[in-house]
XYZ file of C-alpha atoms in Angstrom:
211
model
C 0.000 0.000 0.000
C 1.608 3.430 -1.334
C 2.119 6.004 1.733
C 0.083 9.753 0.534
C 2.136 12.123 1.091
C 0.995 15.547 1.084
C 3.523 18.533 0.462
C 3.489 21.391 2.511
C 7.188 22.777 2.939
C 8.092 25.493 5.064
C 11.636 25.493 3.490
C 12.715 24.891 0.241
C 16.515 24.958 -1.204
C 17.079 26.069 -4.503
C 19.909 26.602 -7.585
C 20.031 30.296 -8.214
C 16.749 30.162 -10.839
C 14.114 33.184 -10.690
C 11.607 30.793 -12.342
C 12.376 27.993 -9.861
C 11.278 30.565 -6.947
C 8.252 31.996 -8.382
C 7.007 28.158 -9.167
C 7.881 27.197 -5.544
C 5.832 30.237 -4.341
C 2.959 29.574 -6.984
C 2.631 25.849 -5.761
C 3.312 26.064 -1.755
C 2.065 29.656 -1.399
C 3.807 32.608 -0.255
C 4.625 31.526 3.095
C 7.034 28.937 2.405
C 10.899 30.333 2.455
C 12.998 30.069 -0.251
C 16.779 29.271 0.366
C 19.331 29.327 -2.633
C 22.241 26.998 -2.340
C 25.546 28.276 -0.754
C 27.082 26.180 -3.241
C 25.885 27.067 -6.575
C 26.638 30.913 -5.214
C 30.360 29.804 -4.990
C 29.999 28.259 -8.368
C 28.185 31.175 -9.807
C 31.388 33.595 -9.196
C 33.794 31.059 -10.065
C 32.000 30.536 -13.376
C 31.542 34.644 -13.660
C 35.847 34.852 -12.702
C 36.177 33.042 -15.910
C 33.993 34.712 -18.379
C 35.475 38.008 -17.155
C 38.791 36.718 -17.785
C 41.087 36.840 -14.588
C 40.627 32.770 -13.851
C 44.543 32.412 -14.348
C 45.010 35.565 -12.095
C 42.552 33.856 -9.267
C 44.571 30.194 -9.748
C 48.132 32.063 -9.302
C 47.571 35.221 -7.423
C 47.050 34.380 -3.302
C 45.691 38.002 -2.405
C 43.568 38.120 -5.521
C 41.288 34.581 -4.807
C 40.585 35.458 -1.037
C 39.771 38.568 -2.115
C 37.192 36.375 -4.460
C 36.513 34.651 -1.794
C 35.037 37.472 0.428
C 32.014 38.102 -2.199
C 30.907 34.450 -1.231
C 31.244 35.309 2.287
C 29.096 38.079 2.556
C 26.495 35.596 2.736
C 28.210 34.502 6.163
C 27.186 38.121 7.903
C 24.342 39.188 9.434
C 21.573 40.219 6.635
C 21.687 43.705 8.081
C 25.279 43.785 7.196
C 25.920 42.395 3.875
C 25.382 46.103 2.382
C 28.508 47.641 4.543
C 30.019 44.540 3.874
C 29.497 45.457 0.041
C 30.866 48.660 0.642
C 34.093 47.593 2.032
C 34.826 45.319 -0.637
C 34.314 47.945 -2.653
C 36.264 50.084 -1.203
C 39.408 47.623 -1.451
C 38.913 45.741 -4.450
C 41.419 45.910 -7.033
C 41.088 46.927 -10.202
C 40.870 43.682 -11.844
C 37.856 42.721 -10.067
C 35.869 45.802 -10.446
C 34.058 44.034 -13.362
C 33.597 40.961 -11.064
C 32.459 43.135 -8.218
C 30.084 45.120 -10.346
C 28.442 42.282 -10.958
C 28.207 40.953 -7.467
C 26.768 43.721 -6.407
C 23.974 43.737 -9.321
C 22.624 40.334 -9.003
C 22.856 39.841 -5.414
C 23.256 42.864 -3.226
C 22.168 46.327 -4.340
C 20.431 45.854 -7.614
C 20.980 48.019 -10.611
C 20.691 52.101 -11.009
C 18.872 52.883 -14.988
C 17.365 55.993 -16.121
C 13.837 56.924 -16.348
C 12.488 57.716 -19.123
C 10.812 60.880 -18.575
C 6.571 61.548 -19.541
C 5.467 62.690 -22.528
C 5.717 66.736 -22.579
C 3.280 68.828 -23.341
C 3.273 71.580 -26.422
C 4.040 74.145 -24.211
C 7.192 72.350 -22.508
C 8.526 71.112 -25.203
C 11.525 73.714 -25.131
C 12.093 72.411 -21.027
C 14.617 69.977 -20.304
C 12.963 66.980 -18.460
C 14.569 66.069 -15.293
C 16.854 63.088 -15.571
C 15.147 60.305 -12.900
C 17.270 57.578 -12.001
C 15.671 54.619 -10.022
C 17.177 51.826 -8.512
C 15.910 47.992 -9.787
C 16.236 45.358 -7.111
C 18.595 42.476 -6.943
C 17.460 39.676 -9.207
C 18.400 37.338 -5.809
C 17.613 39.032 -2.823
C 19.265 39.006 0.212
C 17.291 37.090 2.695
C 17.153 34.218 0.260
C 21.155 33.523 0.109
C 21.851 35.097 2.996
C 23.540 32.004 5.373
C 24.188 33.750 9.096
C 21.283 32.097 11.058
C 21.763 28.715 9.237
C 24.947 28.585 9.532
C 24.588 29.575 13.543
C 22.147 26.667 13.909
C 24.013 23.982 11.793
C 21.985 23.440 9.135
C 22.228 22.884 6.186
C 23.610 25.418 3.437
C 23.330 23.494 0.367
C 20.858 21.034 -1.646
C 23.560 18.320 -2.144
C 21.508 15.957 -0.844
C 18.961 16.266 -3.788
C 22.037 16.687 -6.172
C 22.732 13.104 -4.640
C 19.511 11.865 -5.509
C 19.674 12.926 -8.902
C 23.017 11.040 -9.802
C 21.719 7.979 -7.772
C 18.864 7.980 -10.238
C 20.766 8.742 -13.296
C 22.507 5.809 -12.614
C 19.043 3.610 -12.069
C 18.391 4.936 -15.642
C 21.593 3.971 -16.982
C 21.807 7.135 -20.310
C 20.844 10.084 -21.651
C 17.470 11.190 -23.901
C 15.525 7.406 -22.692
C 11.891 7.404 -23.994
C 8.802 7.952 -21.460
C 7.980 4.441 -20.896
C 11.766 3.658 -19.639
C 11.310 6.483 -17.730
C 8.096 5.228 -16.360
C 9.783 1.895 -15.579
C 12.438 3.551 -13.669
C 10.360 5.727 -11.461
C 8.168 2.913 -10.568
C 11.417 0.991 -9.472
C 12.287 4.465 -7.282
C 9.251 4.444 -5.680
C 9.144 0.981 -4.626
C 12.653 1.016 -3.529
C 11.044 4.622 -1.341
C 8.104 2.488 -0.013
C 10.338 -0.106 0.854
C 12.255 1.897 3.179
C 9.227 3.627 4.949
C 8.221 0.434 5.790
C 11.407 -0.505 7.153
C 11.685 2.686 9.185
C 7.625 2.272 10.518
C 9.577 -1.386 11.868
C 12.347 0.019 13.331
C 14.713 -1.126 10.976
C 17.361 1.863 10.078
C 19.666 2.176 7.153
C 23.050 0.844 7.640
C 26.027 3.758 7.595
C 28.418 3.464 4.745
């Protein structure tokens, strides 16, 4: 007899994907918290150091990959501090990760500044110079949702490697790449007996041996 489960998160960890947040909050509601993976953040600069150019400067240069280092680790402050923590780095970087920081900055931290386009003028007005508006556009990733102080403090955990686990256990179960719908069918029945198999174990007492 199959086990109903019915899904109501509180927390869910994420890769750094806008769409994957908005679905999460479409399906569970808005009260469920979003966390993004501390892990694809490190891998998201790393991969940004090399389109920018300076990976052989980061592999060589000591001084120039902690500095890296320290945009990752503003998610290690207190929320309320990753902006002076911004600050600082910017104040120090050097100049051949302003491009890097920039970018930091952008997509996580303080968002982007772009002009405003002013409103159509009147006839009259026409000879007045519109005032230039400049408004700020929010992170794409906000703050609270990489930040990693409080679950880092309580010993939790900071990444989704666990589900990244699942997903190469099952790859394997599949055996390749592009398989047709009724292999895949096959395979997930396979998963889910192997699941129900264990709940039953656990209701019995019996726990999974340690590697």
């Amino acid at each position: 007899m199959f086990r109903v489960l019915e899904a109501d998160p509180s927390l869910v960890i994420v890769d750094f994907e806008k769409s994957v947040e908005l679905a999460m909050y479409a399906v569970f509601g808005p009260h469920v918290q979003i966390q993004y993976c501390f892990y694809h953040l490190t891998q998201s600069t790393w991969r940004k150091i090399q389109a920018l150019g300076p990976a052989n400067q980061y592999q060589t240069d000591n001084t120039f990959r902690i500095f890296c280092g320290q945009l990752d680790a503003l998610a290690i402050l207190p929320p309320n501090e990753v902006l002076e923590g911004m600050q600082h780095l910017k104040d120090t970087m050097p100049d051949d990760a302003i491009p890097l920081v920039e970018y930091f900055d952008q997509t996580y931290v303080s968002g982007q500044l772009k002009l405003k386009q002013p409103q159509q003028q009147q006839q009259q007005d026409r000879e007045t110079v519109a005032p230039i508006r400049i408004r700020r556009i929010p992170p794409i990733f906000r703050i609270h949702n990489w930040n990693m102080h409080e679950v880092t403090l309580a010993g939790e955990a900071r990444t989704n490697n666990i589900n990244e686990g699942w997903n190469n256990k099952f790859s394997s179960l599949v055996g390749h790449q592009h398989l047709s719908i009724w292999k895949l069918i096959v395979c997930q029945r396979a998963e889910c007996a192997r699941v129900t198999g264990a709940f039953l174990q656990y209701d019995l007492g019996v726990r999974p041996k340690k590697r």
